[in-house]
PDB file of C-alpha atoms and ligand atoms in Angstrom:
ATOM      1  CA  MET A  22      32.511 116.898 115.355  1.00 45.00           C
ATOM      2  CA  LEU A  23      30.900 113.865 114.720  1.00 49.00           C
ATOM      3  CA  VAL A  24      27.092 114.219 114.835  1.00 51.00           C
ATOM      4  CA  TYR A  25      25.262 111.086 115.633  1.00 54.00           C
ATOM      5  CA  VAL A  26      22.492 110.299 113.165  1.00 63.00           C
ATOM      6  CA  MET A  27      19.725 108.310 113.951  1.00 82.00           C
ATOM      7  CA  LEU A  28      19.678 105.310 111.605  1.00 93.00           C
ATOM      8  CA  ARG A  29      16.066 105.949 110.252  1.00 95.00           C
ATOM      9  CA  LYS A  30      15.596 105.782 106.665  1.00 97.00           C
ATOM     10  CA  ALA A  31      15.705 102.228 104.608  1.00 98.00           C
ATOM     11  CA  ILE A  32      15.818 101.840 101.056  1.00 98.00           C
ATOM     12  CA  LEU A  33      14.224  98.737  99.209  1.00 98.00           C
ATOM     13  CA  PRO A  34      15.384  97.978  96.092  1.00 97.00           C
ATOM     14  CA  ALA A  35      12.361  96.140  94.272  1.00 96.00           C
ATOM     15  CA  ALA A  36      12.247  97.286  90.554  1.00 94.00           C
ATOM     16  CA  GLY A  37      14.202  93.667  89.537  1.00 90.00           C
ATOM     17  CA  MET A  38      12.221  91.468  87.063  1.00 88.00           C
ATOM     18  CA  GLY A  39      12.137  88.779  88.983  1.00 88.00           C
ATOM     19  CA  THR A  40      12.681  86.174  86.339  1.00 91.00           C
ATOM     20  CA  ARG A  41      14.139  83.687  88.528  1.00 92.00           C
ATOM     21  CA  PHE A  42      10.187  83.370  89.410  1.00 92.00           C
ATOM     22  CA  LEU A  43       8.459  83.258  86.044  1.00 94.00           C
ATOM     23  CA  PRO A  44       5.997  82.904  85.734  1.00 94.00           C
ATOM     24  CA  VAL A  45       4.628  84.151  88.449  1.00 92.00           C
ATOM     25  CA  THR A  46       6.732  87.534  88.233  1.00 92.00           C
ATOM     26  CA  LYS A  47       5.483  88.278  84.473  1.00 91.00           C
ATOM     27  CA  ALA A  48       3.039  90.405  86.029  1.00 90.00           C
ATOM     28  CA  SER A  49       3.186  90.112  89.883  1.00 93.00           C
ATOM     29  CA  PRO A  50       5.927  92.135  92.187  1.00 95.00           C
ATOM     30  CA  LYS A  51       8.486  89.423  93.324  1.00 95.00           C
ATOM     31  CA  GLU A  52       8.272  91.034  96.033  1.00 96.00           C
ATOM     32  CA  MET A  53       4.546  90.656  97.067  1.00 96.00           C
ATOM     33  CA  ILE A  54       5.167  86.623  96.532  1.00 96.00           C
ATOM     34  CA  PRO A  55       3.853  85.495 100.335  1.00 96.00           C
ATOM     35  CA  ILE A  56       5.675  83.600 102.853  1.00 96.00           C
ATOM     36  CA  VAL A  57       2.756  82.125 104.516  1.00 95.00           C
ATOM     37  CA  ASP A  58       0.953  85.355 104.735  1.00 95.00           C
ATOM     38  CA  LYS A  59       3.352  88.455 104.383  1.00 96.00           C
ATOM     39  CA  PRO A  60       4.514  89.189 101.055  1.00 97.00           C
ATOM     40  CA  LEU A  61       8.853  89.350 101.071  1.00 97.00           C
ATOM     41  CA  ILE A  62       8.999  92.788 101.216  1.00 98.00           C
ATOM     42  CA  GLN A  63       7.194  92.977 104.457  1.00 98.00           C
ATOM     43  CA  TYR A  64       9.843  90.415 105.863  1.00 98.00           C
ATOM     44  CA  SER A  65      12.213  93.203 105.294  1.00 98.00           C
ATOM     45  CA  VAL A  66      10.200  96.118 106.814  1.00 98.00           C
ATOM     46  CA  GLU A  67       9.446  94.562 109.945  1.00 97.00           C
ATOM     47  CA  GLU A  68      12.962  93.938 110.215  1.00 97.00           C
ATOM     48  CA  CYS A  69      13.809  97.396 109.867  1.00 97.00           C
ATOM     49  CA  GLU A  70      10.666  98.559 112.165  1.00 97.00           C
ATOM     50  CA  ARG A  71      11.996  96.151 114.813  1.00 96.00           C
ATOM     51  CA  CYS A  72      15.357  98.627 115.155  1.00 96.00           C
ATOM     52  CA  GLY A  73      13.636 101.436 114.785  1.00 95.00           C
ATOM     53  CA  ILE A  74      13.636 102.382 111.183  1.00 97.00           C
ATOM     54  CA  ASP A  75      10.290 104.301 109.707  1.00 96.00           C
ATOM     55  CA  GLU A  76      11.285 105.972 106.622  1.00 97.00           C
ATOM     56  CA  PHE A  77      11.152 103.386 103.602  1.00 98.00           C
ATOM     57  CA  ILE A  78      12.053 104.367  99.962  1.00 98.00           C
ATOM     58  CA  ILE A  79      10.826 101.496  97.836  1.00 98.00           C
ATOM     59  CA  ILE A  80      12.510 101.494  94.577  1.00 97.00           C
ATOM     60  CA  THR A  81      10.124 100.185  91.976  1.00 96.00           C
ATOM     61  CA  GLY A  82       9.509  99.597  88.525  1.00 92.00           C
ATOM     62  CA  LYS A  83       7.409  98.099  86.278  1.00 86.00           C
ATOM     63  CA  ASN A  84       4.253  96.512  87.285  1.00 87.00           C
ATOM     64  CA  LYS A  85       5.079  97.026  90.887  1.00 93.00           C
ATOM     65  CA  ARG A  86       1.994  99.116  91.877  1.00 93.00           C
ATOM     66  CA  ALA A  87       0.208  96.127  93.983  1.00 95.00           C
ATOM     67  CA  ILE A  88       3.374  97.230  96.533  1.00 97.00           C
ATOM     68  CA  GLU A  89       2.166 100.623  97.037  1.00 96.00           C
ATOM     69  CA  ASP A  90      -1.154  99.130  97.526  1.00 95.00           C
ATOM     70  CA  HIS A  91       0.097  97.183  99.856  1.00 96.00           C
ATOM     71  CA  PHE A  92       1.136  99.370 102.650  1.00 96.00           C
ATOM     72  CA  ASP A  93      -1.580 101.860 102.122  1.00 93.00           C
ATOM     73  CA  GLN A  94      -4.707 102.407 103.970  1.00 92.00           C
ATOM     74  CA  PHE A  95      -7.761 101.027 102.252  1.00 92.00           C
ATOM     75  CA  SER A  96     -11.150 101.746 104.427  1.00 91.00           C
ATOM     76  CA  GLU A  97     -13.584  99.583 102.578  1.00 93.00           C
ATOM     77  CA  LEU A  98     -12.006  96.818 103.947  1.00 94.00           C
ATOM     78  CA  ASP A  99     -11.291  98.047 106.989  1.00 92.00           C
ATOM     79  CA  GLU A 100     -15.673  98.807 107.150  1.00 94.00           C
ATOM     80  CA  ILE A 101     -16.183  94.848 106.454  1.00 95.00           C
ATOM     81  CA  LEU A 102     -13.583  93.459 108.899  1.00 94.00           C
ATOM     82  CA  LYS A 103     -15.497  96.188 111.890  1.00 93.00           C
ATOM     83  CA  GLN A 104     -18.789  94.693 110.857  1.00 95.00           C
ATOM     84  CA  LYS A 105     -17.459  91.012 111.056  1.00 94.00           C
ATOM     85  CA  GLY A 106     -15.890  92.065 114.338  1.00 94.00           C
ATOM     86  CA  LEU A 107     -13.000  90.858 112.966  1.00 94.00           C
ATOM     87  CA  ASN A 108     -10.460  93.051 114.792  1.00 92.00           C
ATOM     88  CA  ASN A 109      -7.072  90.901 114.772  1.00 92.00           C
ATOM     89  CA  LEU A 110      -7.150  91.411 111.201  1.00 94.00           C
ATOM     90  CA  ILE A 111      -7.897  95.257 111.718  1.00 94.00           C
ATOM     91  CA  GLU A 112      -4.730  95.404 113.651  1.00 92.00           C
ATOM     92  CA  GLU A 113      -2.759  93.472 112.012  1.00 92.00           C
ATOM     93  CA  ILE A 114      -3.294  95.581 108.149  1.00 93.00           C
ATOM     94  CA  HIS A 115      -2.548  98.552 110.238  1.00 95.00           C
ATOM     95  CA  ARG A 116       0.972  97.479 111.584  1.00 94.00           C
ATOM     96  CA  HIS A 117       2.738  99.840 109.828  1.00 95.00           C
ATOM     97  CA  ASP A 118       0.669 102.609 110.299  1.00 93.00           C
ATOM     98  CA  GLU A 119       3.491 104.503 112.085  1.00 94.00           C
ATOM     99  CA  SER A 120       6.261 104.184 109.032  1.00 96.00           C
ATOM    100  CA  ASN A 121       6.089 106.249 106.055  1.00 97.00           C
ATOM    101  CA  PHE A 122       6.868 105.272 102.624  1.00 97.00           C
ATOM    102  CA  ALA A 123       7.797 107.155  99.428  1.00 97.00           C
ATOM    103  CA  TYR A 124       8.211 105.281  96.225  1.00 97.00           C
ATOM    104  CA  ILE A 125      10.680 105.876  93.357  1.00 97.00           C
ATOM    105  CA  ARG A 126      10.087 104.712  89.904  1.00 95.00           C
ATOM    106  CA  GLN A 127      13.317 103.430  88.673  1.00 94.00           C
ATOM    107  CA  SER A 128      12.242 103.405  84.490  1.00 87.00           C
ATOM    108  CA  LYS A 129      15.307 101.434  82.899  1.00 88.00           C
ATOM    109  CA  PRO A 130      16.639  98.399  84.245  1.00 87.00           C
ATOM    110  CA  LEU A 131      19.897 100.018  85.239  1.00 94.00           C
ATOM    111  CA  GLY A 132      21.154  97.629  88.158  1.00 95.00           C
ATOM    112  CA  LEU A 133      20.928  97.438  92.196  1.00 96.00           C
ATOM    113  CA  GLY A 134      23.445 100.769  91.892  1.00 97.00           C
ATOM    114  CA  HIS A 135      21.453 103.202  89.552  1.00 97.00           C
ATOM    115  CA  ALA A 136      18.143 101.835  91.984  1.00 97.00           C
ATOM    116  CA  ILE A 137      19.624 103.190  95.064  1.00 98.00           C
ATOM    117  CA  LEU A 138      21.214 106.097  93.440  1.00 97.00           C
ATOM    118  CA  CYS A 139      17.443 107.018  92.577  1.00 97.00           C
ATOM    119  CA  ALA A 140      17.136 107.749  96.349  1.00 97.00           C
ATOM    120  CA  LYS A 141      19.840 110.496  96.607  1.00 96.00           C
ATOM    121  CA  ALA A 142      17.149 113.212  97.299  1.00 95.00           C
ATOM    122  CA  PHE A 143      15.501 111.478  99.889  1.00 93.00           C
ATOM    123  CA  VAL A 144      18.061 110.020 101.794  1.00 94.00           C
ATOM    124  CA  LYS A 145      20.032 113.702 101.897  1.00 89.00           C
ATOM    125  CA  ASP A 146      23.044 112.981 104.063  1.00 92.00           C
ATOM    126  CA  GLU A 147      21.777 110.400 106.102  1.00 94.00           C
ATOM    127  CA  PRO A 148      23.470 107.235 106.647  1.00 96.00           C
ATOM    128  CA  PHE A 149      20.419 104.271 106.103  1.00 97.00           C
ATOM    129  CA  ALA A 150      20.202 100.976 105.503  1.00 98.00           C
ATOM    130  CA  VAL A 151      19.585  98.957 102.147  1.00 98.00           C
ATOM    131  CA  LEU A 152      17.439  95.606 102.085  1.00 98.00           C
ATOM    132  CA  LEU A 153      17.276  93.116  99.597  1.00 98.00           C
ATOM    133  CA  SER A 154      13.521  91.192 100.316  1.00 96.00           C
ATOM    134  CA  ASP A 155      14.271  88.096  98.426  1.00 94.00           C
ATOM    135  CA  ASP A 156      17.181  87.331 101.460  1.00 97.00           C
ATOM    136  CA  ILE A 157      14.979  86.562 104.258  1.00 97.00           C
ATOM    137  CA  ILE A 158      16.984  86.929 107.582  1.00 97.00           C
ATOM    138  CA  ASP A 159      15.300  84.796 110.561  1.00 95.00           C
ATOM    139  CA  PRO A 160      13.329  87.370 111.617  1.00 94.00           C
ATOM    140  CA  ASP A 161      14.049  85.686 115.367  1.00 94.00           C
ATOM    141  CA  ASP A 162      17.689  87.173 114.257  1.00 95.00           C
ATOM    142  CA  THR A 163      19.144  89.891 115.117  1.00 94.00           C
ATOM    143  CA  LEU A 164      21.435  90.800 112.253  1.00 95.00           C
ATOM    144  CA  LEU A 165      20.567  94.152 111.521  1.00 96.00           C
ATOM    145  CA  MET A 166      20.256  95.576 114.787  1.00 95.00           C
ATOM    146  CA  GLU A 167      24.020  94.318 115.121  1.00 93.00           C
ATOM    147  CA  MET A 168      25.375  95.763 112.401  1.00 94.00           C
ATOM    148  CA  ILE A 169      23.406  99.324 113.271  1.00 94.00           C
ATOM    149  CA  GLU A 170      25.491  98.941 116.245  1.00 91.00           C
ATOM    150  CA  ILE A 171      28.568  98.245 114.547  1.00 91.00           C
ATOM    151  CA  TYR A 172      27.820 101.524 113.023  1.00 93.00           C
ATOM    152  CA  LYS A 173      27.375 103.779 116.289  1.00 92.00           C
ATOM    153  CA  LYS A 174      30.641 102.338 117.215  1.00 88.00           C
ATOM    154  CA  PHE A 175      32.830 103.309 113.904  1.00 91.00           C
ATOM    155  CA  ARG A 176      30.062 105.577 111.750  1.00 93.00           C
ATOM    156  CA  SER A 177      31.846 103.507 109.499  1.00 95.00           C
ATOM    157  CA  PRO A 178      29.316 101.270 106.542  1.00 97.00           C
ATOM    158  CA  VAL A 179      28.654  97.701 107.459  1.00 97.00           C
ATOM    159  CA  ILE A 180      28.165  95.057 105.169  1.00 98.00           C
ATOM    160  CA  ALA A 181      26.620  91.413 105.884  1.00 98.00           C
ATOM    161  CA  LEU A 182      28.375  88.566 104.824  1.00 97.00           C
ATOM    162  CA  GLN A 183      27.379  84.888 105.060  1.00 97.00           C
ATOM    163  CA  GLU A 184      30.486  82.017 103.728  1.00 96.00           C
ATOM    164  CA  VAL A 185      28.827  80.213 100.852  1.00 96.00           C
ATOM    165  CA  PRO A 186      30.353  77.112  99.385  1.00 96.00           C
ATOM    166  CA  ASP A 187      32.990  77.511  96.507  1.00 96.00           C
ATOM    167  CA  ASP A 188      30.671  76.616  93.703  1.00 95.00           C
ATOM    168  CA  GLU A 189      28.019  79.373  94.825  1.00 95.00           C
ATOM    169  CA  VAL A 190      30.516  82.250  94.926  1.00 97.00           C
ATOM    170  CA  SER A 191      29.524  83.568  91.358  1.00 96.00           C
ATOM    171  CA  LYS A 192      26.081  84.200  92.567  1.00 95.00           C
ATOM    172  CA  TYR A 193      27.420  86.788  94.903  1.00 96.00           C
ATOM    173  CA  GLY A 194      29.134  89.721  95.586  1.00 97.00           C
ATOM    174  CA  ILE A 195      32.169  88.426  97.467  1.00 98.00           C
ATOM    175  CA  ILE A 196      35.223  90.421  99.574  1.00 97.00           C
ATOM    176  CA  ASN A 197      38.316  90.463  99.935  1.00 97.00           C
ATOM    177  CA  GLY A 198      39.170  91.329 103.179  1.00 95.00           C
ATOM    178  CA  GLU A 199      41.161  90.898 106.726  1.00 92.00           C
ATOM    179  CA  THR A 200      39.603  89.760 110.324  1.00 89.00           C
ATOM    180  CA  VAL A 201      39.934  93.447 112.936  1.00 87.00           C
ATOM    181  CA  MET A 202      38.798  91.895 115.756  1.00 72.00           C
ATOM    182  CA  ASP A 203      36.702  89.353 117.615  1.00 62.00           C
ATOM    183  CA  PHE A 204      33.350  90.843 117.830  1.00 56.00           C
ATOM    184  CA  GLY A 205      29.573  89.424 118.970  1.00 57.00           C
ATOM    185  CA  ALA A 206      27.021  87.613 121.444  1.00 57.00           C
ATOM    186  CA  ASN A 207      28.236  84.412 122.494  1.00 57.00           C
ATOM    187  CA  ASN A 208      32.045  84.780 121.902  1.00 55.00           C
ATOM    188  CA  ILE A 209      31.541  84.018 118.507  1.00 49.00           C
ATOM    189  CA  PRO A 210      35.017  84.961 116.696  1.00 50.00           C
ATOM    190  CA  LYS A 211      36.232  86.643 113.316  1.00 56.00           C
ATOM    191  CA  GLN A 212      33.070  88.258 112.661  1.00 87.00           C
ATOM    192  CA  LEU A 213      34.353  91.695 111.802  1.00 92.00           C
ATOM    193  CA  TYR A 214      36.088  92.402 108.587  1.00 94.00           C
ATOM    194  CA  LYS A 215      37.772  95.090 107.045  1.00 95.00           C
ATOM    195  CA  ILE A 216      36.909  94.692 103.397  1.00 97.00           C
ATOM    196  CA  ASN A 217      39.991  95.460 101.013  1.00 97.00           C
ATOM    197  CA  GLY A 218      37.875  95.318  97.497  1.00 97.00           C
ATOM    198  CA  LEU A 219      35.411  93.491  96.164  1.00 97.00           C
ATOM    199  CA  VAL A 220      34.210  91.343  92.732  1.00 96.00           C
ATOM    200  CA  GLU A 221      30.677  91.159  91.835  1.00 96.00           C
ATOM    201  CA  LYS A 222      29.862  87.708  91.307  1.00 96.00           C
ATOM    202  CA  PRO A 223      33.051  86.160  90.245  1.00 96.00           C
ATOM    203  CA  LYS A 224      33.841  82.484  88.949  1.00 96.00           C
ATOM    204  CA  LYS A 225      34.926  79.846  91.321  1.00 95.00           C
ATOM    205  CA  GLU A 226      38.571  80.431  90.350  1.00 96.00           C
ATOM    206  CA  ASP A 227      39.116  84.123  90.788  1.00 95.00           C
ATOM    207  CA  ALA A 228      37.126  84.355  94.224  1.00 96.00           C
ATOM    208  CA  PRO A 229      38.960  86.533  96.795  1.00 96.00           C
ATOM    209  CA  SER A 230      37.243  84.514  99.529  1.00 96.00           C
ATOM    210  CA  ASN A 231      33.790  82.621  99.792  1.00 96.00           C
ATOM    211  CA  LEU A 232      32.912  85.414 102.429  1.00 97.00           C
ATOM    212  CA  ALA A 233      29.479  86.542 100.250  1.00 98.00           C
ATOM    213  CA  VAL A 234      27.363  89.772 100.191  1.00 98.00           C
ATOM    214  CA  ILE A 235      23.925  89.439 101.396  1.00 97.00           C
ATOM    215  CA  GLY A 236      21.330  91.900 101.203  1.00 96.00           C
ATOM    216  CA  ARG A 237      21.747  93.360 104.266  1.00 98.00           C
ATOM    217  CA  TYR A 238      24.295  96.864 104.017  1.00 98.00           C
ATOM    218  CA  ILE A 239      24.196  99.821 106.368  1.00 98.00           C
ATOM    219  CA  LEU A 240      25.267 103.040 104.119  1.00 98.00           C
ATOM    220  CA  THR A 241      26.420 106.328 104.438  1.00 97.00           C
ATOM    221  CA  ALA A 242      25.326 109.020 101.974  1.00 96.00           C
ATOM    222  CA  ASP A 243      29.155 108.962 100.576  1.00 96.00           C
ATOM    223  CA  ILE A 244      27.931 106.425  98.317  1.00 97.00           C
ATOM    224  CA  PHE A 245      26.173 108.327  96.236  1.00 97.00           C
ATOM    225  CA  ASP A 246      29.272 110.262  94.704  1.00 97.00           C
ATOM    226  CA  ALA A 247      30.559 106.567  94.346  1.00 97.00           C
ATOM    227  CA  LEU A 248      27.403 105.668  92.774  1.00 97.00           C
ATOM    228  CA  GLU A 249      27.974 108.533  90.282  1.00 97.00           C
ATOM    229  CA  SER A 250      31.538 107.944  89.438  1.00 96.00           C
ATOM    230  CA  ILE A 251      31.022 104.314  88.367  1.00 96.00           C
ATOM    231  CA  LYS A 252      30.641 103.012  84.872  1.00 95.00           C
ATOM    232  CA  PRO A 253      28.138  99.868  83.836  1.00 93.00           C
ATOM    233  CA  GLY A 254      29.787  96.514  85.429  1.00 92.00           C
ATOM    234  CA  ARG A 255      28.935  93.324  85.472  1.00 93.00           C
ATOM    235  CA  GLY A 256      26.119  92.429  83.055  1.00 91.00           C
ATOM    236  CA  GLY A 257      26.352  96.115  81.886  1.00 93.00           C
ATOM    237  CA  GLU A 258      24.568  97.096  85.089  1.00 94.00           C
ATOM    238  CA  TYR A 259      25.753 100.000  87.957  1.00 96.00           C
ATOM    239  CA  GLN A 260      27.057  97.710  90.372  1.00 96.00           C
ATOM    240  CA  LEU A 261      26.414  98.975  94.125  1.00 97.00           C
ATOM    241  CA  THR A 262      29.636  96.837  94.578  1.00 97.00           C
ATOM    242  CA  ASP A 263      31.985  99.076  92.584  1.00 97.00           C
ATOM    243  CA  ALA A 264      30.713 101.941  94.157  1.00 98.00           C
ATOM    244  CA  LEU A 265      32.043 100.046  97.589  1.00 98.00           C
ATOM    245  CA  ASN A 266      35.424  99.384  95.616  1.00 97.00           C
ATOM    246  CA  LEU A 267      35.454 103.411  94.922  1.00 97.00           C
ATOM    247  CA  LEU A 268      34.748 103.988  98.221  1.00 97.00           C
ATOM    248  CA  LEU A 269      37.523 102.040 100.259  1.00 97.00           C
ATOM    249  CA  ALA A 270      39.968 104.340  98.818  1.00 94.00           C
ATOM    250  CA  ASN A 271      38.376 107.200 101.433  1.00 92.00           C
ATOM    251  CA  ARG A 272      37.446 105.243 104.201  1.00 95.00           C
ATOM    252  CA  VAL A 273      36.797 101.960 105.948  1.00 96.00           C
ATOM    253  CA  VAL A 274      33.701  99.345 105.343  1.00 97.00           C
ATOM    254  CA  TYR A 275      33.255  96.798 107.435  1.00 96.00           C
ATOM    255  CA  GLY A 276      31.980  93.651 106.739  1.00 96.00           C
ATOM    256  CA  TYR A 277      29.489  91.453 109.511  1.00 95.00           C
ATOM    257  CA  LEU A 278      29.761  87.921 108.864  1.00 94.00           C
ATOM    258  CA  PHE A 279      26.199  86.438 109.209  1.00 94.00           C
ATOM    259  CA  LYS A 280      25.761  83.228 111.212  1.00 92.00           C
ATOM    260  CA  GLY A 281      22.142  82.300 111.185  1.00 93.00           C
ATOM    261  CA  SER A 282      19.672  81.690 109.044  1.00 94.00           C
ATOM    262  CA  ARG A 283      19.296  83.149 105.528  1.00 96.00           C
ATOM    263  CA  TYR A 284      16.993  82.020 102.507  1.00 96.00           C
ATOM    264  CA  ASP A 285      17.465  83.113  99.444  1.00 94.00           C
ATOM    265  CA  ALA A 286      13.889  83.290  99.012  1.00 94.00           C
ATOM    266  CA  GLY A 287      14.288  84.444  94.828  1.00 91.00           C
ATOM    267  CA  ASP A 288      15.782  80.966  93.962  1.00 92.00           C
ATOM    268  CA  LYS A 289      12.226  78.840  93.942  1.00 95.00           C
ATOM    269  CA  PHE A 290      14.099  76.256  96.092  1.00 96.00           C
ATOM    270  CA  GLY A 291      15.107  78.852  98.714  1.00 95.00           C
ATOM    271  CA  PHE A 292      11.067  80.067  98.903  1.00 97.00           C
ATOM    272  CA  LEU A 293      10.832  76.722  99.950  1.00 97.00           C
ATOM    273  CA  LYS A 294      12.668  75.922 102.466  1.00 97.00           C
ATOM    274  CA  ALA A 295      11.913  79.478 103.788  1.00 97.00           C
ATOM    275  CA  THR A 296       8.141  78.710 103.731  1.00 97.00           C
ATOM    276  CA  ILE A 297       8.335  75.886 105.542  1.00 97.00           C
ATOM    277  CA  GLU A 298      10.720  76.930 108.153  1.00 96.00           C
ATOM    278  CA  LEU A 299       9.228  80.104 108.766  1.00 96.00           C
ATOM    279  CA  SER A 300       5.458  78.420 108.869  1.00 97.00           C
ATOM    280  CA  LEU A 301       7.243  76.022 111.449  1.00 97.00           C
ATOM    281  CA  LYS A 302       8.069  79.416 113.805  1.00 95.00           C
ATOM    282  CA  ARG A 303       4.606  80.383 113.638  1.00 95.00           C
ATOM    283  CA  PRO A 304       2.932  78.889 117.234  1.00 95.00           C
ATOM    284  CA  GLU A 305      -0.620  78.404 114.783  1.00 95.00           C
ATOM    285  CA  PHE A 306       0.759  76.031 112.527  1.00 96.00           C
ATOM    286  CA  SER A 307       4.051  74.473 114.044  1.00 96.00           C
ATOM    287  CA  LYS A 308       2.712  71.444 116.094  1.00 96.00           C
ATOM    288  CA  ASP A 309       0.357  70.178 113.078  1.00 97.00           C
ATOM    289  CA  LEU A 310       3.282  70.996 110.688  1.00 97.00           C
ATOM    290  CA  GLN A 311       5.926  69.194 112.251  1.00 97.00           C
ATOM    291  CA  MET A 312       3.186  66.109 112.142  1.00 96.00           C
ATOM    292  CA  TYR A 313       2.357  65.977 108.747  1.00 97.00           C
ATOM    293  CA  ILE A 314       6.056  66.665 107.652  1.00 96.00           C
ATOM    294  CA  LYS A 315       7.211  63.275 109.728  1.00 96.00           C
ATOM    295  CA  SER A 316       3.917  61.496 108.177  1.00 96.00           C
ATOM    296  CA  LEU A 317       5.456  62.827 104.601  1.00 94.00           C
ATOM    297  CA  ALA A 318       9.142  62.121 105.499  1.00 92.00           C
ATOM    298  CA  ALA A 319       7.620  57.928 106.644  1.00 93.00           C
ATOM    299  CA  ARG A 320       5.733  57.853 102.663  1.00 92.00           C
ATOM    300  CA  LEU A 321       8.769  59.056 100.904  1.00 86.00           C
TER     301      LEU A 321
HETATM  302  C1  G1P B  13      22.998  91.610  94.515  1.00 89.53           C
HETATM  303  C2  G1P B  13      24.413  92.585  94.686  1.00 89.53           C
HETATM  304  C3  G1P B  13      25.201  90.837  95.417  1.00 89.53           C
HETATM  305  C4  G1P B  13      24.782  90.522  96.722  1.00 89.53           C
HETATM  306  C5  G1P B  13      23.538  90.069  96.229  1.00 89.53           C
HETATM  307  C6  G1P B  13      22.716  89.488  97.354  1.00 89.53           C
HETATM  308  O1  G1P B  13      23.037  90.632  93.387  1.00 89.53           O
HETATM  309  O2  G1P B  13      24.551  92.728  93.726  1.00 89.53           O
HETATM  310  O3  G1P B  13      26.414  91.536  95.540  1.00 89.53           O
HETATM  311  O4  G1P B  13      25.483  89.638  96.868  1.00 89.53           O
HETATM  312  O5  G1P B  13      22.968  90.576  95.879  1.00 89.53           O
HETATM  313  O6  G1P B  13      21.651  88.757  98.137  1.00 89.53           O
HETATM  314  P1  G1P B  13      21.589  90.187  92.471  1.00 89.53           P
HETATM  315  O7  G1P B  13      21.554  88.497  93.566  1.00 89.53           O
HETATM  316  O8  G1P B  13      20.958  91.371  93.180  1.00 89.53           O
HETATM  317  O9  G1P B  13      22.457  89.580  91.559  1.00 89.53           O
END
């Protein structure tokens, strides 16, 4: 009998060195780079919280202490804000109080697959989400919620996909898959794929498609056995992609095509775009920023 388990846990890998964002990442975590006034990792946490996920396992490494402080209590700051009557800010810095945060240190940079394996004892046998914080999904989008719905329906792992131009396939895991059914709101066709195989960062000429894995996964606990079985893959790292390929021998893995806005905020230009577009969505900046952009465009 299938017993439905609520999806309550998310793993947020945050041990990477952030070399694409040097020099700022030399001593500060990439995940703490702010878009407006919130660090990248907070966008992922909030995306999960909107879906009822309240247990976070953050995989950290060297120079990542600021992440722990960010989600921790800070009573001296509360006191100062209280004295100044800044109650809205008190509310803001306490908005994650209902969630639990656990930290696991990945002592060696052995790759995304290894980072996820580090969380095995905390996840136990529950299904869980994985979010890569440098992939920012438009907060108005419901991608993760839709993936959870697909998981509930099929009880199978679900991976978010996005179509990318041919000259960008080498930056992603690329799938080989077939459409299984029409799915989703607004009658958008061909959104759900049955994955037949994945290749991590292939050359353009070797890519099986231009459907790229983006940083949102719903996984089941059997991925840990697969992660324990794989050998170092691309770049000498333990790749989640390789473990997913192993899993395919035993079960169906779905790909869900995302058509909304995603920003690669781990890339400097992607980060600039995310900053502008997410600022435009903030009511307090929207009007002024639009006017500023128009005046700037007129000067260019
Ligand atoms: C990781 C995964 C890759 C995926 C990408 C999405 O790569 O290994 O399969 O397409 O995230 O952002 P990374 O960007 O961490 O090198």
